[in-house]
Amino acid sequence: DAGVTQSPTHLIKTRGQHVTLRCSPISGHKSVSWYQQVLGQGPQFIFQYYEKEERGRGNFPDRFSARQFPNYSSELNVNALLLGDSALYLCASSLDTETYYGYTFGSGTRLTVV
Amino acid sequence: GDSVTQMEGPVTLSEEAFLTINCTYTATGYPSLFWYVQYPGEGLQLLLKATKADDKGSNKGFEATYRKETTSFHLEKGSVQVSDSAVYFCALNRGGATNKLIFGTGTLLAVQP
């Protein structure tokens, strides 16, 4: 079985630009979450989606948005990029939203804003 | 609010040494607790988990016990290998309306041959 796949793996953007990151969950997983990991820190929660509905949003500005498609894949969009948005963006999938399910993470998209 | 505190790194050990990485948490209710490992240039891998008090999670020689009385979930391994060198993250998930993982800052483990 394929794991959680994210694309692209690396990305360089200029301040003010827009970026779209993509995630395909493990087959059968209906929940997708996005996390931002700044260098040297633990991941911070951005969004969770379940069955195409937003279930949770972290403390991020409205420049960040996401959606989940009928096949459970997901996109994270960031508008008006700032230098501080440079980070590793991780997607995690889970069977359900129950806490006892561990989340499986993808390898991430490394975004560099210059 | 909910939070996770991990011991500062880096932790440097010789091969076959005993490992302890401390983790304490603050949360209302009964969160599930996790340890994730991140190898250089990679995403996070679930190492082990515990969903209720006194549960012991274990995997690949690593163990952690959910201690509600001390709000702790310390990671231990009896004999580390060079291949265990990575960053280890303790995390909790309290569930509820916003079902999210809350991570500690991570502890870098470096094992020397």
Tab-separated table of C-alpha atoms in Angstrom:
chain	number	residue	atom	x	y	z
A	1	ASP	CA	0.000	0.000	0.000
A	2	ALA	CA	1.206	3.471	-0.838
A	3	GLY	CA	1.700	5.751	2.115
A	4	VAL	CA	0.711	9.384	2.320
A	5	THR	CA	2.064	11.115	-0.765
A	6	GLN	CA	2.744	14.819	-1.002
A	7	SER	CA	3.707	16.975	-3.938
A	8	PRO	CA	5.851	18.744	-4.749
A	9	THR	CA	8.700	17.706	-2.462
A	10	HIS	CA	10.467	21.051	-2.708
A	11	LEU	CA	9.307	24.473	-3.799
A	12	ILE	CA	10.822	27.935	-3.992
A	13	LYS	CA	8.495	30.920	-4.208
A	14	THR	CA	8.840	34.684	-4.056
A	15	ARG	CA	7.199	36.871	-1.430
A	16	GLY	CA	3.653	37.788	-2.385
A	17	GLN	CA	3.119	34.743	-4.578
A	18	HIS	CA	0.557	32.004	-4.081
A	19	VAL	CA	1.302	28.294	-3.536
A	20	THR	CA	-0.732	25.077	-3.681
A	21	LEU	CA	0.443	21.935	-1.932
A	22	ARG	CA	-1.145	18.546	-2.555
A	23	CYS	CA	-1.680	15.444	-0.479
A	24	SER	CA	-3.041	11.971	-1.184
A	25	PRO	CA	-3.958	9.992	1.937
A	26	ILE	CA	-3.553	6.298	2.482
A	27	SER	CA	-6.258	4.338	0.707
A	28	GLY	CA	-9.302	4.098	2.969
A	29	HIS	CA	-8.290	7.022	5.161
A	30	LYS	CA	-10.968	9.706	5.252
A	31	SER	CA	-9.289	12.273	7.475
A	32	VAL	CA	-6.500	14.584	6.311
A	33	SER	CA	-4.677	17.132	8.434
A	34	TRP	CA	-2.053	19.735	7.581
A	35	TYR	CA	0.831	20.812	9.789
A	36	GLN	CA	3.548	23.438	9.468
A	37	GLN	CA	6.992	22.598	10.831
A	38	VAL	CA	9.400	25.491	11.083
A	39	LEU	CA	13.046	24.474	11.332
A	40	GLY	CA	13.950	23.339	14.823
A	41	GLN	CA	10.380	23.243	16.115
A	42	GLY	CA	7.569	20.761	16.454
A	43	PRO	CA	4.782	20.682	13.859
A	44	GLN	CA	1.914	23.128	14.328
A	45	PHE	CA	-1.653	22.208	13.374
A	46	ILE	CA	-3.148	24.132	10.453
A	47	PHE	CA	-6.299	22.267	9.325
A	48	GLN	CA	-8.167	19.015	9.619
A	49	TYR	CA	-10.668	17.718	7.076
A	50	TYR	CA	-12.955	14.737	7.338
A	51	GLU	CA	-15.361	13.618	4.643
A	52	LYS	CA	-14.698	16.870	2.763
A	53	GLU	CA	-15.672	19.062	5.699
A	54	GLU	CA	-13.370	21.238	7.784
A	55	ARG	CA	-13.219	19.802	11.290
A	56	GLY	CA	-10.615	22.058	12.800
A	57	ARG	CA	-8.464	25.086	12.131
A	58	GLY	CA	-5.318	26.148	13.933
A	59	ASN	CA	-4.097	29.625	14.712
A	60	PHE	CA	-3.093	30.609	11.196
A	61	PRO	CA	-4.127	33.685	9.181
A	62	ASP	CA	-6.799	33.632	6.514
A	63	ARG	CA	-4.069	33.502	3.872
A	64	PHE	CA	-4.072	29.777	4.586
A	65	SER	CA	-6.931	27.725	3.178
A	66	ALA	CA	-7.518	24.095	2.313
A	67	ARG	CA	-10.038	21.720	0.876
A	68	GLN	CA	-10.651	18.003	0.561
A	69	PHE	CA	-11.894	16.325	-2.575
A	70	PRO	CA	-14.357	13.410	-3.016
A	71	ASN	CA	-11.417	10.984	-3.330
A	72	TYR	CA	-10.170	12.304	0.061
A	73	SER	CA	-7.081	13.970	-1.389
A	74	SER	CA	-6.452	17.484	-0.191
A	75	GLU	CA	-4.899	20.793	-1.149
A	76	LEU	CA	-3.372	23.455	1.054
A	77	ASN	CA	-3.287	26.953	-0.405
A	78	VAL	CA	-1.270	29.859	0.905
A	79	ASN	CA	-1.742	33.362	-0.534
A	80	ALA	CA	0.492	36.415	-0.303
A	81	LEU	CA	3.502	34.408	0.841
A	82	LEU	CA	5.733	35.838	3.554
A	83	LEU	CA	9.305	34.906	4.382
A	84	GLY	CA	7.986	33.407	7.618
A	85	ASP	CA	5.939	30.870	5.673
A	86	SER	CA	9.150	29.030	4.827
A	87	ALA	CA	8.754	25.639	6.461
A	88	LEU	CA	8.161	21.943	5.961
A	89	TYR	CA	4.440	21.365	5.352
A	90	LEU	CA	3.278	17.965	6.467
A	91	CYS	CA	0.117	16.155	5.553
A	92	ALA	CA	-1.224	13.445	7.844
A	93	SER	CA	-3.993	10.958	7.193
A	94	SER	CA	-6.047	8.842	9.533
A	95	LEU	CA	-8.873	6.326	9.216
A	96	ASP	CA	-11.164	8.477	11.264
A	97	THR	CA	-11.017	11.366	13.656
A	98	GLU	CA	-10.920	9.272	16.819
A	99	THR	CA	-7.899	10.018	18.951
A	100	TYR	CA	-6.781	6.434	19.297
A	101	TYR	CA	-5.938	6.254	15.623
A	102	GLY	CA	-2.416	7.317	14.983
A	103	TYR	CA	-1.835	9.711	12.167
A	104	THR	CA	0.386	8.657	9.256
A	105	PHE	CA	2.486	11.496	7.921
A	106	GLY	CA	3.828	12.108	4.464
A	107	SER	CA	7.417	13.166	3.837
A	108	GLY	CA	6.336	16.768	3.467
A	109	THR	CA	6.779	19.673	1.085
A	110	ARG	CA	9.724	21.927	1.811
A	111	LEU	CA	8.630	25.485	0.968
A	112	THR	CA	11.212	28.231	0.746
A	113	VAL	CA	10.014	31.809	0.327
A	114	VAL	CA	12.639	34.272	-0.943
B	1	GLY	CA	-4.284	25.411	26.901
B	2	ASP	CA	-2.955	21.977	26.098
B	3	SER	CA	0.810	21.632	25.810
B	4	VAL	CA	3.673	19.154	25.687
B	5	THR	CA	7.100	19.719	27.214
B	6	GLN	CA	10.120	17.657	26.212
B	7	MET	CA	13.605	17.585	27.587
B	8	GLU	CA	16.076	19.777	25.760
B	9	GLY	CA	18.458	18.170	23.352
B	10	PRO	CA	20.682	17.186	21.866
B	11	VAL	CA	21.074	13.902	23.706
B	12	THR	CA	24.357	12.214	22.819
B	13	LEU	CA	24.843	8.557	23.717
B	14	SER	CA	27.214	5.760	22.895
B	15	GLU	CA	25.883	2.678	21.147
B	16	GLU	CA	24.185	0.214	23.540
B	17	ALA	CA	23.564	2.896	26.168
B	18	PHE	CA	20.200	3.306	27.907
B	19	LEU	CA	17.939	6.045	26.601
B	20	THR	CA	15.379	8.168	28.400
B	21	ILE	CA	13.684	11.163	26.820
B	22	ASN	CA	11.361	12.930	29.224
B	23	CYS	CA	7.932	14.166	28.191
B	24	THR	CA	5.263	15.797	30.311
B	25	TYR	CA	1.938	17.163	29.223
B	26	THR	CA	-0.809	19.548	30.254
B	27	ALA	CA	-4.314	18.757	29.097
B	28	THR	CA	-7.824	18.461	30.390
B	29	GLY	CA	-9.551	15.137	30.170
B	30	TYR	CA	-7.837	12.007	28.933
B	31	PRO	CA	-5.710	12.635	25.879
B	32	SER	CA	-4.078	9.967	23.767
B	33	LEU	CA	-0.280	10.189	23.813
B	34	PHE	CA	2.173	9.520	21.011
B	35	TRP	CA	5.853	9.413	20.195
B	36	TYR	CA	6.872	10.235	16.643
B	37	VAL	CA	10.353	9.977	15.133
B	38	GLN	CA	11.761	12.102	12.327
B	39	TYR	CA	14.851	10.990	10.439
B	40	PRO	CA	16.883	13.616	8.574
B	41	GLY	CA	15.042	14.991	5.548
B	42	GLU	CA	11.941	12.920	6.179
B	43	GLY	CA	8.440	13.283	7.570
B	44	LEU	CA	7.231	11.941	10.901
B	45	GLN	CA	6.800	8.260	11.671
B	46	LEU	CA	4.578	7.020	14.459
B	47	LEU	CA	6.794	5.161	16.929
B	48	LEU	CA	4.297	4.210	19.617
B	49	LYS	CA	1.105	5.345	21.307
B	50	ALA	CA	-1.000	4.935	24.448
B	51	THR	CA	-4.641	5.836	24.732
B	52	LYS	CA	-5.386	5.563	28.441
B	53	ALA	CA	-3.729	5.760	31.832
B	54	ASP	CA	-1.214	2.989	32.637
B	55	ASP	CA	-1.130	1.836	29.012
B	56	LYS	CA	2.349	0.971	27.770
B	57	GLY	CA	3.152	1.627	24.134
B	58	SER	CA	6.068	-0.271	22.624
B	59	ASN	CA	7.743	-0.667	19.247
B	60	LYS	CA	11.241	-1.516	17.967
B	61	GLY	CA	12.593	-1.786	21.511
B	62	PHE	CA	11.206	1.603	22.548
B	63	GLU	CA	8.668	1.854	25.373
B	64	ALA	CA	6.619	4.577	27.051
B	65	THR	CA	4.034	4.336	29.821
B	66	TYR	CA	1.084	6.722	30.169
B	67	ARG	CA	1.348	8.064	33.731
B	68	LYS	CA	-1.664	10.205	34.540
B	69	GLU	CA	-0.596	10.880	38.130
B	70	THR	CA	2.602	12.556	36.920
B	71	THR	CA	1.206	13.624	33.497
B	72	SER	CA	4.199	12.009	31.843
B	73	PHE	CA	4.994	9.760	28.889
B	74	HIS	CA	8.752	9.235	28.985
B	75	LEU	CA	10.399	7.364	26.114
B	76	GLU	CA	12.905	4.618	26.985
B	77	LYS	CA	15.077	2.128	25.173
B	78	GLY	CA	17.420	-0.320	26.802
B	79	SER	CA	20.169	-0.336	24.166
B	80	VAL	CA	20.346	2.317	21.466
B	81	GLN	CA	21.885	1.863	18.034
B	82	VAL	CA	23.461	4.345	15.652
B	83	SER	CA	20.393	3.919	13.438
B	84	ASP	CA	18.222	5.376	16.234
B	85	SER	CA	19.775	8.805	15.649
B	86	ALA	CA	16.851	11.101	14.828
B	87	VAL	CA	14.567	13.743	16.308
B	88	TYR	CA	11.899	12.406	18.646
B	89	PHE	CA	8.602	14.216	19.190
B	90	CYS	CA	6.149	13.653	21.998
B	91	ALA	CA	2.550	14.570	21.147
B	92	LEU	CA	-0.955	14.481	22.549
B	93	ASN	CA	-4.414	14.400	21.014
B	94	ARG	CA	-7.314	15.365	23.237
B	95	GLY	CA	-9.913	14.923	20.544
B	96	GLY	CA	-13.152	16.836	20.806
B	97	ALA	CA	-14.293	19.487	18.376
B	98	THR	CA	-10.814	20.178	17.056
B	99	ASN	CA	-9.056	16.867	16.761
B	100	LYS	CA	-5.401	17.771	16.436
B	101	LEU	CA	-1.967	16.642	17.528
B	102	ILE	CA	-0.076	18.977	19.828
B	103	PHE	CA	3.656	18.409	19.635
B	104	GLY	CA	6.580	19.135	21.862
B	105	THR	CA	9.599	20.889	20.407
B	106	GLY	CA	11.442	17.653	19.714
B	107	THR	CA	14.601	16.073	21.119
B	108	LEU	CA	17.559	15.330	18.901
B	109	LEU	CA	19.220	12.005	19.687
B	110	ALA	CA	22.718	11.373	18.393
B	111	VAL	CA	24.139	7.870	18.937
B	112	GLN	CA	27.855	7.443	18.448
B	113	PRO	CA	29.477	4.101	17.537
